[in-house]
Tab-separated table of C-alpha atoms and ligand atoms in Angstrom:
chain	number	residue	atom	x	y	z
A	1	UNK	CA	7.736	154.419	-99.560
A	2	UNK	CA	4.787	154.755	-97.191
A	3	UNK	CA	5.132	157.253	-94.311
A	4	UNK	CA	3.855	156.167	-90.913
A	5	UNK	CA	2.640	159.379	-89.289
A	6	UNK	CA	1.630	160.288	-85.738
A	7	UNK	CA	-1.983	160.339	-86.945
A	8	UNK	CA	-1.709	156.693	-88.033
A	9	UNK	CA	-0.026	155.622	-84.802
A	10	UNK	CA	-2.572	157.525	-82.686
A	11	UNK	CA	-5.533	155.946	-84.491
A	12	UNK	CA	-4.060	152.465	-84.064
A	13	UNK	CA	-3.514	153.161	-80.322
A	14	UNK	CA	-7.099	154.481	-79.917
A	15	UNK	CA	-8.416	151.441	-81.808
A	16	UNK	CA	-6.593	149.089	-79.451
A	17	UNK	CA	-8.204	150.877	-76.498
A	18	UNK	CA	-11.776	151.154	-77.753
A	19	UNK	CA	-12.396	148.297	-80.194
A	20	UNK	CA	-12.856	144.611	-79.476
A	21	UNK	CA	-10.397	143.469	-82.120
A	22	UNK	CA	-11.121	140.299	-84.021
A	23	UNK	CA	-8.383	140.180	-86.644
A	24	UNK	CA	-5.815	142.498	-88.144
A	25	UNK	CA	-2.981	142.260	-90.639
A	26	UNK	CA	0.604	142.761	-89.383
A	27	UNK	CA	0.772	146.276	-90.904
A	28	UNK	CA	-1.028	149.487	-89.796
A	29	UNK	CA	-3.471	150.158	-92.622
A	30	UNK	CA	-5.827	152.952	-91.502
A	31	UNK	CA	-8.174	153.322	-94.459
A	32	UNK	CA	-9.678	156.675	-95.419
A	33	UNK	CA	-10.886	156.579	-99.008
A	34	UNK	CA	-10.777	154.393	-102.067
A	35	UNK	CA	-11.516	154.465	-105.778
A	36	UNK	CA	-11.089	151.846	-108.498
A	37	UNK	CA	-7.688	150.181	-108.083
A	38	UNK	CA	-6.533	152.349	-105.169
A	39	UNK	CA	-6.985	153.045	-101.499
A	40	UNK	CA	-5.594	155.935	-99.455
A	41	UNK	CA	-4.916	155.910	-95.741
A	42	UNK	CA	-5.622	158.755	-93.314
A	43	UNK	CA	-2.197	160.276	-94.019
A	44	UNK	CA	-2.839	160.219	-97.759
A	45	UNK	CA	-0.480	157.327	-98.472
A	46	UNK	CA	-1.666	155.675	-101.685
A	47	UNK	CA	-1.858	151.889	-102.134
A	48	UNK	CA	-2.709	149.471	-104.922
A	49	UNK	CA	-5.401	147.163	-103.590
A	50	UNK	CA	-4.820	143.420	-103.950
A	51	UNK	CA	-7.483	142.592	-101.319
A	52	UNK	CA	-10.783	143.864	-102.753
A	53	UNK	CA	-11.347	144.658	-99.055
A	54	UNK	CA	-11.805	140.974	-98.194
A	55	UNK	CA	-13.328	140.038	-101.526
A	56	UNK	CA	-16.088	142.657	-101.398
A	57	UNK	CA	-15.048	145.226	-104.010
A	58	UNK	CA	-14.925	142.848	-106.980
A	59	UNK	CA	-15.941	145.741	-109.260
A	60	UNK	CA	-13.422	148.263	-107.874
A	61	UNK	CA	-12.679	149.840	-104.494
A	62	UNK	CA	-15.756	151.668	-103.161
A	63	UNK	CA	-17.917	150.143	-105.892
A	64	UNK	CA	-18.567	151.906	-109.166
A	65	UNK	CA	-20.475	155.123	-109.897
A	66	UNK	CA	-23.721	153.243	-110.678
A	67	UNK	CA	-23.649	151.484	-107.318
A	68	UNK	CA	-22.951	154.681	-105.386
A	69	UNK	CA	-25.700	156.571	-107.243
A	70	UNK	CA	-28.232	153.817	-106.505
A	71	UNK	CA	-27.356	153.947	-102.795
A	72	UNK	CA	-27.649	157.759	-102.618
A	73	UNK	CA	-31.013	157.763	-104.414
A	74	UNK	CA	-32.462	155.055	-102.203
A	75	UNK	CA	-31.289	156.623	-98.934
A	76	UNK	CA	-33.403	159.700	-99.671
A	77	UNK	CA	-36.534	157.562	-100.195
A	78	UNK	CA	-36.498	154.788	-97.573
A	79	UNK	CA	-33.715	152.811	-95.920
A	80	UNK	CA	-35.387	150.211	-93.742
A	81	UNK	CA	-38.458	148.454	-95.174
A	82	UNK	CA	-39.384	146.254	-92.170
A	83	UNK	CA	-39.258	143.397	-94.651
A	84	UNK	CA	-40.058	140.884	-91.923
A	85	UNK	CA	-43.597	142.289	-91.786
A	86	UNK	CA	-44.191	144.427	-94.884
A	87	UNK	CA	-43.828	143.806	-98.605
A	88	UNK	CA	-41.340	145.808	-100.626
A	89	UNK	CA	-40.662	145.777	-104.360
A	90	UNK	CA	-36.871	146.209	-104.505
A	91	UNK	CA	-35.927	143.046	-102.558
A	92	UNK	CA	-38.345	141.073	-104.755
A	93	UNK	CA	-36.658	142.533	-107.830
A	94	UNK	CA	-33.191	141.657	-106.533
A	95	UNK	CA	-34.336	138.113	-105.671
A	96	UNK	CA	-35.727	137.717	-109.204
A	97	UNK	CA	-32.483	139.063	-110.675
A	98	UNK	CA	-30.408	136.632	-108.595
A	99	UNK	CA	-32.668	133.720	-109.571
A	100	UNK	CA	-32.072	134.592	-113.247
A	101	UNK	CA	-28.352	134.043	-112.650
A	102	UNK	CA	-28.939	130.613	-111.072
A	103	UNK	CA	-29.330	127.174	-112.657
A	104	UNK	CA	-32.951	126.162	-113.314
A	105	UNK	CA	-34.953	125.059	-110.302
A	106	UNK	CA	-33.733	127.808	-107.959
A	107	UNK	CA	-36.602	129.999	-106.883
A	108	UNK	CA	-36.245	131.101	-103.254
A	109	UNK	CA	-34.014	133.784	-101.733
A	110	UNK	CA	-33.622	134.787	-98.099
A	111	UNK	CA	-31.921	138.155	-97.504
A	112	UNK	CA	-29.733	138.873	-94.488
A	113	UNK	CA	-26.926	141.263	-93.616
A	114	UNK	CA	-23.776	139.164	-93.724
A	115	UNK	CA	-22.175	135.932	-94.803
A	116	UNK	CA	-22.530	134.315	-91.429
A	117	UNK	CA	-26.273	135.024	-91.388
A	118	UNK	CA	-26.629	133.525	-94.867
A	119	UNK	CA	-24.982	130.379	-93.470
A	120	UNK	CA	-27.194	130.366	-90.350
A	121	UNK	CA	-30.218	130.411	-92.637
A	122	UNK	CA	-28.802	127.582	-94.763
A	123	UNK	CA	-28.218	125.508	-91.604
A	124	UNK	CA	-31.764	126.093	-90.402
A	125	UNK	CA	-33.506	125.414	-93.689
A	126	UNK	CA	-31.503	122.285	-94.434
A	127	UNK	CA	-32.556	120.908	-91.033
A	128	UNK	CA	-36.120	122.040	-91.571
A	129	UNK	CA	-36.443	120.604	-95.070
A	130	UNK	CA	-34.884	117.230	-94.238
A	131	UNK	CA	-36.031	116.912	-90.590
A	132	UNK	CA	-32.486	115.689	-89.931
A	133	UNK	CA	-29.916	117.125	-87.554
A	134	UNK	CA	-26.281	116.502	-88.391
A	135	UNK	CA	-24.096	118.480	-90.770
A	136	UNK	CA	-20.842	117.533	-92.449
A	137	UNK	CA	-18.287	120.298	-93.010
A	138	UNK	CA	-14.566	120.262	-93.820
A	139	UNK	CA	-11.308	120.917	-92.051
A	140	UNK	CA	-9.814	124.247	-93.135
A	141	UNK	CA	-13.247	125.593	-93.967
A	142	UNK	CA	-14.458	129.025	-92.940
A	143	UNK	CA	-18.196	129.626	-92.864
A	144	UNK	CA	-18.482	132.463	-90.350
A	145	UNK	CA	-18.239	133.378	-86.686
A	146	UNK	CA	-21.734	133.284	-85.201
A	147	UNK	CA	-22.279	130.143	-83.183
A	148	UNK	CA	-24.048	128.075	-85.849
A	149	UNK	CA	-21.663	128.940	-88.672
A	150	UNK	CA	-18.671	128.784	-86.318
A	151	UNK	CA	-19.607	125.175	-85.617
A	152	UNK	CA	-18.953	124.494	-89.319
A	153	UNK	CA	-15.759	126.577	-89.423
A	154	UNK	CA	-12.594	124.575	-88.772
A	155	UNK	CA	-9.756	126.699	-90.125
A	156	UNK	CA	-8.052	127.693	-86.838
A	157	UNK	CA	-8.535	126.740	-83.221
A	158	UNK	CA	-8.150	130.438	-82.276
A	159	UNK	CA	-11.462	131.081	-84.018
A	160	UNK	CA	-13.291	128.362	-82.045
A	161	UNK	CA	-11.537	128.294	-78.644
A	162	UNK	CA	-13.898	128.887	-75.680
A	163	UNK	CA	-17.010	129.077	-77.865
A	164	UNK	CA	-18.020	125.409	-78.046
A	165	UNK	CA	-19.465	122.908	-77.714
A	166	UNK	CA	-20.867	123.049	-81.226
A	167	UNK	CA	-23.543	120.449	-81.587
A	168	UNK	CA	-24.163	118.141	-84.502
A	169	UNK	CA	-21.290	118.986	-86.836
A	170	UNK	CA	-18.795	116.428	-88.126
A	171	UNK	CA	-15.627	117.604	-89.861
A	172	UNK	CA	-13.976	115.689	-92.641
A	173	UNK	CA	-10.671	116.163	-94.527
A	174	UNK	CA	-10.681	118.449	-97.586
A	175	UNK	CA	-8.443	117.520	-100.502
A	176	UNK	CA	-5.468	119.872	-100.747
A	177	UNK	CA	-3.421	119.016	-103.860
A	178	UNK	CA	-0.300	120.623	-102.294
A	179	UNK	CA	-0.689	118.790	-99.002
A	180	UNK	CA	-2.417	115.455	-99.733
A	181	UNK	CA	-3.625	113.490	-96.711
A	182	UNK	CA	-1.047	110.805	-97.453
A	183	UNK	CA	2.272	112.219	-98.702
A	184	UNK	CA	2.514	110.672	-102.134
A	185	UNK	CA	-1.112	110.861	-103.328
A	186	UNK	CA	-2.039	112.494	-106.611
A	187	UNK	CA	-4.749	115.186	-106.385
A	188	UNK	CA	-7.415	112.707	-107.529
A	189	UNK	CA	-6.198	110.047	-105.098
A	190	UNK	CA	-6.455	112.488	-102.200
A	191	UNK	CA	-9.923	113.514	-103.439
A	192	UNK	CA	-11.078	109.894	-103.425
A	193	UNK	CA	-9.581	109.311	-99.972
A	194	UNK	CA	-11.590	112.283	-98.662
A	195	UNK	CA	-14.796	110.947	-100.227
A	196	UNK	CA	-14.136	107.463	-98.838
A	197	UNK	CA	-13.765	108.957	-95.363
A	198	UNK	CA	-17.250	110.467	-95.619
A	199	UNK	CA	-18.834	107.306	-96.983
A	200	UNK	CA	-16.999	104.665	-94.965
A	201	UNK	CA	-16.332	106.406	-91.673
A	202	UNK	CA	-18.873	109.183	-91.180
A	203	UNK	CA	-21.928	107.762	-92.943
A	204	UNK	CA	-20.820	104.153	-92.432
A	205	UNK	CA	-19.902	104.284	-88.732
A	206	UNK	CA	-21.015	107.507	-87.042
A	207	UNK	CA	-24.194	109.064	-88.426
A	208	UNK	CA	-26.250	107.297	-91.045
A	209	UNK	CA	-27.867	109.104	-93.957
A	210	UNK	CA	-31.051	109.197	-91.842
A	211	UNK	CA	-29.339	111.728	-89.582
A	212	UNK	CA	-27.248	113.915	-91.891
A	213	UNK	CA	-29.136	116.943	-93.192
A	214	UNK	CA	-26.454	118.735	-95.180
A	215	UNK	CA	-22.888	118.920	-96.405
A	216	UNK	CA	-21.467	122.470	-96.403
A	217	UNK	CA	-18.566	123.109	-98.753
A	218	UNK	CA	-16.649	126.081	-100.143
A	219	UNK	CA	-15.919	125.478	-103.848
A	220	UNK	CA	-12.505	127.012	-103.130
A	221	UNK	CA	-11.590	127.186	-99.454
A	222	UNK	CA	-11.025	130.883	-98.743
A	223	UNK	CA	-9.830	131.853	-95.276
A	224	UNK	CA	-8.423	128.309	-94.985
A	225	UNK	CA	-5.790	129.046	-97.637
A	226	UNK	CA	-7.319	129.333	-101.122
A	227	UNK	CA	-7.314	125.597	-101.547
A	228	UNK	CA	-8.729	124.426	-104.871
A	229	UNK	CA	-10.004	120.850	-104.722
A	230	UNK	CA	-9.787	118.523	-107.735
A	231	UNK	CA	-12.945	118.520	-109.899
A	232	UNK	CA	-13.419	114.845	-109.097
A	233	UNK	CA	-13.922	115.682	-105.415
A	234	UNK	CA	-16.859	117.997	-106.056
A	235	UNK	CA	-18.469	115.568	-108.503
A	236	UNK	CA	-18.150	112.735	-105.987
A	237	UNK	CA	-19.428	114.942	-103.171
A	238	UNK	CA	-22.521	115.683	-105.252
A	239	UNK	CA	-22.993	111.940	-105.807
A	240	UNK	CA	-22.667	111.167	-102.075
A	241	UNK	CA	-25.189	113.898	-101.219
A	242	UNK	CA	-27.701	112.690	-103.829
A	243	UNK	CA	-27.271	108.999	-102.939
A	244	UNK	CA	-27.941	109.735	-99.275
A	245	UNK	CA	-30.706	112.350	-99.468
A	246	UNK	CA	-28.359	115.012	-98.092
A	247	UNK	CA	-28.574	118.688	-99.070
A	248	UNK	CA	-25.393	120.043	-100.667
A	249	UNK	CA	-24.737	123.653	-99.665
A	250	UNK	CA	-22.213	125.647	-101.683
A	251	UNK	CA	-20.784	128.519	-99.639
A	252	UNK	CA	-19.977	131.078	-102.346
A	253	UNK	CA	-19.569	133.997	-99.952
A	254	UNK	CA	-15.923	134.502	-100.912
A	255	UNK	CA	-15.615	132.515	-104.143
A	256	UNK	CA	-18.858	133.555	-105.876
A	257	UNK	CA	-19.935	136.662	-107.750
A	258	UNK	CA	-17.488	136.399	-110.707
A	259	UNK	CA	-14.356	136.047	-108.550
A	260	UNK	CA	-13.476	132.740	-110.252
A	261	UNK	CA	-14.738	133.971	-113.625
A	262	UNK	CA	-18.223	132.547	-113.131
A	263	UNK	CA	-21.158	133.895	-111.168
A	264	UNK	CA	-21.183	130.639	-109.199
A	265	UNK	CA	-17.782	129.187	-108.319
A	266	UNK	CA	-19.361	125.717	-108.177
A	267	UNK	CA	-19.932	125.929	-111.946
A	268	UNK	CA	-16.168	125.486	-112.404
A	269	UNK	CA	-16.644	121.927	-111.171
A	270	UNK	CA	-19.674	121.120	-113.325
A	271	UNK	CA	-21.721	120.589	-110.160
A	272	UNK	CA	-25.011	122.112	-108.999
A	273	UNK	CA	-25.637	122.407	-105.261
A	274	UNK	CA	-29.064	122.516	-103.591
A	275	UNK	CA	-28.492	125.721	-101.635
A	276	UNK	CA	-26.036	128.561	-102.318
A	277	UNK	CA	-24.922	131.251	-99.892
A	278	UNK	CA	-23.639	134.632	-101.021
A	279	UNK	CA	-22.614	137.895	-99.331
A	280	UNK	CA	-19.434	140.047	-99.582
A	281	UNK	CA	-19.518	141.329	-103.226
A	282	UNK	CA	-23.302	140.894	-103.493
A	283	UNK	CA	-24.055	144.217	-101.762
A	284	UNK	CA	-21.511	146.241	-103.760
A	285	UNK	CA	-19.936	147.440	-100.481
A	286	UNK	CA	-23.021	147.496	-98.240
A	287	UNK	CA	-23.964	144.600	-95.941
A	288	UNK	CA	-26.077	142.031	-97.781
A	289	UNK	CA	-26.294	138.265	-97.519
A	290	UNK	CA	-28.438	135.868	-99.522
A	291	UNK	CA	-29.346	132.212	-99.152
A	292	UNK	CA	-30.664	130.858	-102.424
A	293	UNK	CA	-32.424	127.512	-102.450
A	294	UNK	CA	-34.096	125.137	-104.864
A	295	UNK	CA	-37.853	125.711	-105.029
A	296	UNK	CA	-38.418	121.972	-104.663
A	297	UNK	CA	-36.927	121.999	-101.161
A	298	UNK	CA	-40.060	123.702	-99.844
A	299	UNK	CA	-41.211	126.743	-97.943
A	300	UNK	CA	-40.126	127.974	-94.538
A	301	UNK	CA	-43.162	128.073	-92.226
A	302	UNK	CA	-44.279	131.496	-91.012
A	303	UNK	CA	-42.168	132.739	-88.097
A	304	UNK	CA	-39.510	130.025	-88.451
A	305	UNK	CA	-36.822	132.402	-89.661
A	306	UNK	CA	-36.260	136.103	-90.225
A	307	UNK	CA	-34.533	139.242	-88.976
A	308	UNK	CA	-35.464	142.889	-88.529
A	309	UNK	CA	-32.781	144.295	-90.797
A	310	UNK	CA	-32.843	141.752	-93.644
A	311	UNK	CA	-33.184	143.407	-97.087
A	312	UNK	CA	-32.126	146.911	-96.065
A	313	UNK	CA	-33.149	148.983	-99.075
A	314	UNK	CA	-29.841	150.831	-99.494
A	315	UNK	CA	-28.038	147.474	-99.579
A	316	UNK	CA	-30.639	146.023	-101.910
A	317	UNK	CA	-30.418	149.049	-104.256
A	318	UNK	CA	-26.632	148.620	-104.301
A	319	UNK	CA	-27.109	144.899	-104.955
A	320	UNK	CA	-29.437	145.587	-107.895
A	321	UNK	CA	-27.073	148.173	-109.417
A	322	UNK	CA	-24.094	145.868	-108.970
A	323	UNK	CA	-25.889	142.854	-110.441
A	324	UNK	CA	-27.154	144.934	-113.390
A	325	UNK	CA	-23.551	145.849	-114.097
A	326	UNK	CA	-22.476	142.201	-113.865
A	327	UNK	CA	-25.293	141.065	-116.174
A	328	UNK	CA	-24.540	143.745	-118.771
A	329	UNK	CA	-20.795	143.078	-118.667
A	330	UNK	CA	-20.738	139.355	-117.946
A	331	UNK	CA	-18.726	138.381	-121.051
A	332	UNK	CA	-16.234	141.203	-120.464
A	333	UNK	CA	-15.844	140.280	-116.785
A	334	UNK	CA	-15.324	136.611	-117.666
A	335	UNK	CA	-12.598	137.613	-120.108
A	336	UNK	CA	-10.977	139.980	-117.590
A	337	UNK	CA	-10.774	137.179	-115.033
A	338	UNK	CA	-9.301	134.737	-117.566
A	339	UNK	CA	-6.730	137.209	-118.878
A	340	UNK	CA	-5.675	138.407	-115.434
A	341	UNK	CA	-5.436	134.860	-114.140
A	342	UNK	CA	-2.921	134.179	-116.917
A	343	UNK	CA	-0.878	137.313	-116.159
A	344	UNK	CA	-0.787	136.690	-112.399
A	345	UNK	CA	-0.206	132.928	-112.565
A	346	UNK	CA	2.635	133.317	-115.091
A	347	UNK	CA	4.443	135.688	-112.750
A	348	UNK	CA	3.698	133.576	-109.662
A	349	UNK	CA	4.896	130.379	-111.328
A	350	UNK	CA	8.204	132.106	-112.069
A	351	UNK	CA	8.431	133.274	-108.450
A	352	UNK	CA	7.860	129.696	-107.298
A	353	UNK	CA	10.700	128.543	-109.553
A	354	UNK	CA	13.048	131.301	-108.388
A	355	UNK	CA	12.497	131.519	-104.619
A	356	UNK	CA	12.805	128.636	-102.167
A	357	UNK	CA	10.196	130.139	-99.821
A	358	UNK	CA	7.436	130.115	-102.449
A	359	UNK	CA	6.159	126.573	-101.930
A	360	UNK	CA	2.991	126.621	-103.983
A	361	UNK	CA	1.011	128.994	-106.168
A	362	UNK	CA	-2.592	128.321	-107.119
A	363	UNK	CA	-5.528	130.112	-108.594
A	364	UNK	CA	-8.996	129.648	-109.978
A	365	UNK	CA	-9.897	132.759	-111.954
A	366	UNK	CA	-8.891	135.709	-109.795
A	367	UNK	CA	-8.984	133.742	-106.552
A	368	UNK	CA	-5.237	133.349	-106.305
A	369	UNK	CA	-2.713	132.628	-103.539
A	370	UNK	CA	0.945	131.869	-102.881
A	371	UNK	CA	1.924	129.597	-99.988
A	372	UNK	CA	5.204	130.271	-98.180
A	373	UNK	CA	7.377	127.506	-96.738
A	374	UNK	CA	10.741	127.270	-94.997
A	375	UNK	CA	11.884	124.835	-97.666
A	376	UNK	CA	10.241	123.268	-100.693
A	377	UNK	CA	11.273	119.830	-99.452
A	378	UNK	CA	9.852	119.966	-95.918
A	379	UNK	CA	6.926	122.295	-96.754
A	380	UNK	CA	7.188	123.656	-93.204
A	381	UNK	CA	4.968	126.786	-93.087
A	382	UNK	CA	6.956	130.057	-93.175
A	383	UNK	CA	4.624	132.170	-91.036
A	384	UNK	CA	7.083	134.924	-90.034
A	385	UNK	CA	8.311	135.257	-93.615
A	386	UNK	CA	4.699	135.555	-94.824
A	387	UNK	CA	4.105	138.390	-92.326
A	388	UNK	CA	7.336	140.122	-93.363
A	389	UNK	CA	6.293	139.984	-97.019
A	390	UNK	CA	2.906	141.531	-96.139
A	391	UNK	CA	4.687	144.287	-94.199
A	392	UNK	CA	7.233	144.913	-96.962
A	393	UNK	CA	4.471	145.166	-99.592
A	394	UNK	CA	2.592	147.630	-97.383
A	395	UNK	CA	5.765	149.714	-96.973
A	396	UNK	CA	5.925	149.954	-100.748
A	397	UNK	CA	2.293	150.764	-101.464
A	398	UNK	CA	0.551	147.399	-101.968
A	399	UNK	CA	-1.999	145.876	-99.607
A	400	UNK	CA	-2.529	142.116	-99.419
A	401	UNK	CA	-4.194	139.712	-97.003
A	402	UNK	CA	-2.943	136.470	-95.523
A	403	UNK	CA	-4.948	133.239	-95.515
A	404	UNK	CA	-4.442	129.690	-94.276
A	405	UNK	CA	-1.323	129.151	-92.186
A	406	UNK	CA	1.322	130.812	-94.338
A	407	UNK	CA	-0.347	131.889	-97.566
A	408	UNK	CA	-1.026	135.285	-99.083
A	409	UNK	CA	-4.041	135.844	-101.305
A	410	UNK	CA	-3.900	137.998	-104.402
A	411	UNK	CA	-7.427	139.230	-105.017
A	412	UNK	CA	-7.394	142.576	-106.796
A	413	UNK	CA	-10.711	143.960	-107.989
A	414	UNK	CA	-11.625	142.104	-111.191
A	415	UNK	CA	-11.664	145.462	-112.947
A	416	UNK	CA	-8.081	146.410	-112.005
A	417	UNK	CA	-5.956	147.669	-114.909
A	418	UNK	CA	-3.286	145.376	-116.308
A	419	UNK	CA	-0.715	148.056	-115.526
A	420	UNK	CA	-1.611	148.110	-111.821
A	421	UNK	CA	-1.701	144.304	-111.675
A	422	UNK	CA	1.868	144.276	-113.032
A	423	UNK	CA	2.926	147.064	-110.634
A	424	UNK	CA	1.451	145.159	-107.694
A	425	UNK	CA	3.216	141.970	-108.782
A	426	UNK	CA	6.524	143.864	-109.024
A	427	UNK	CA	6.114	145.056	-105.420
A	428	UNK	CA	5.147	141.523	-104.345
A	429	UNK	CA	8.187	139.970	-106.026
A	430	UNK	CA	10.551	142.609	-104.609
A	431	UNK	CA	9.188	141.808	-101.135
A	432	UNK	CA	9.739	138.075	-101.638
A	433	UNK	CA	13.249	138.761	-102.876
A	434	UNK	CA	14.028	141.008	-99.871
A	435	UNK	CA	12.622	138.514	-97.344
A	436	UNK	CA	14.404	135.590	-99.048
A	437	UNK	CA	17.647	137.533	-98.753
A	438	UNK	CA	17.000	137.922	-95.014
A	439	UNK	CA	15.968	141.585	-95.031
B	1	PLP	C1	-16.592	131.314	-97.390
B	1	PLP	C2	-17.078	132.246	-96.319
B	1	PLP	N1	-18.214	131.964	-95.663
B	1	PLP	C3	-18.687	132.779	-94.707
B	1	PLP	C4	-18.010	133.927	-94.352
B	1	PLP	C5	-18.570	134.819	-93.287
B	1	PLP	O1	-18.990	136.020	-93.847
B	1	PLP	P1	-19.164	137.334	-92.919
B	1	PLP	O2	-17.808	137.738	-92.490
B	1	PLP	O3	-19.837	138.321	-93.824
B	1	PLP	O4	-20.039	136.916	-91.792
B	1	PLP	C6	-16.818	134.251	-94.981
B	1	PLP	C7	-16.044	135.430	-94.594
B	1	PLP	O5	-14.883	135.583	-94.861
B	1	PLP	C8	-16.329	133.384	-95.999
B	1	PLP	O6	-15.187	133.635	-96.638
């Protein structure tokens, strides 16, 4: 059982005074150090990590030894290369390494410091390359919190309130197999209904293909609830984009970098986008975003885009070390994701069968979530119960993050041991049992 000390309470109180809070879980996790499968708080409480620190530490908490060594070595040489004005070899090397991981035809990388910046770049270059203005994005999507990317985000009103208007974005329904847009639809029927909305209503009645520059989509919606669309949806979305001269942007910031078992999550759908965005795991723990586009789209004119801190050399060195590890161990990582998906999904499926409040469980690779409901019949979101489960898991040494309205994501580092996965699942199930029993 975790002990909440005065030191923890004091830090939380000081945080509330000094920090402009954006989001926090319902439990007081004050992180101090981490390694591999574990994280310790400032009072030395030890936790199993089922968060990968918001999908960043895919290769283990605090990266691995190779990543940390690369960062230390680079910091002693040069940290900031002024890449907006000067040339530097390491970012070129990382770009080349990323391009090697991409489908053929991808040859351009823009480096930034975060996911939201990677999205801002994708917005700008899709407008620039098409000379068109409007963008289609999806309800429940999360693409970031700066004003351009926030315009695309439509997961919660609390994220958008007071920040609009957001020009030139149209939102469209995303197919959720658990909550189809019409009650009785099959997953493919809901996928087709979503595609028809884009073709008939948006492109047919609001903004013609002459005005729509891009469609932004997450292969698996992340913050919106780990919603996995049917394959048919992505294939049809690709067709609509191609038919209408619209750029398809795959936001892989949360779902990419081996999380679903493939370097690109979009590959699970047999679809190739025109632009990909990556961040989170890409920098091995340091801030690094990348926007990767097809060479054929063109070049960005001088001065049209950039940023002082893009391609920080410590981040880039971490990115190179991390990607080297992924390339060397790709087969092993793919197998780890497959095997762990089976272990986790088997346990979750049983939990869904045994507990009324577990409405749905879903997972692509190790991008896995359980959705909590008041009753399986009504599917009414069980928000308080979800928070209680998070708290109960924390009390017993497991950290997890919520997503969507009443879901909890299970995203341990890909490298987590089978034993710790099972231990974490035991804590998770005990919490569900306790909350179901009204604890
Ligand atoms: C799919 C997706 N896009 C964009 C972002 C924004 O990334 P950042 O928080 O690094 O700005 C996130 C963050 O959670 C994300 O999950």
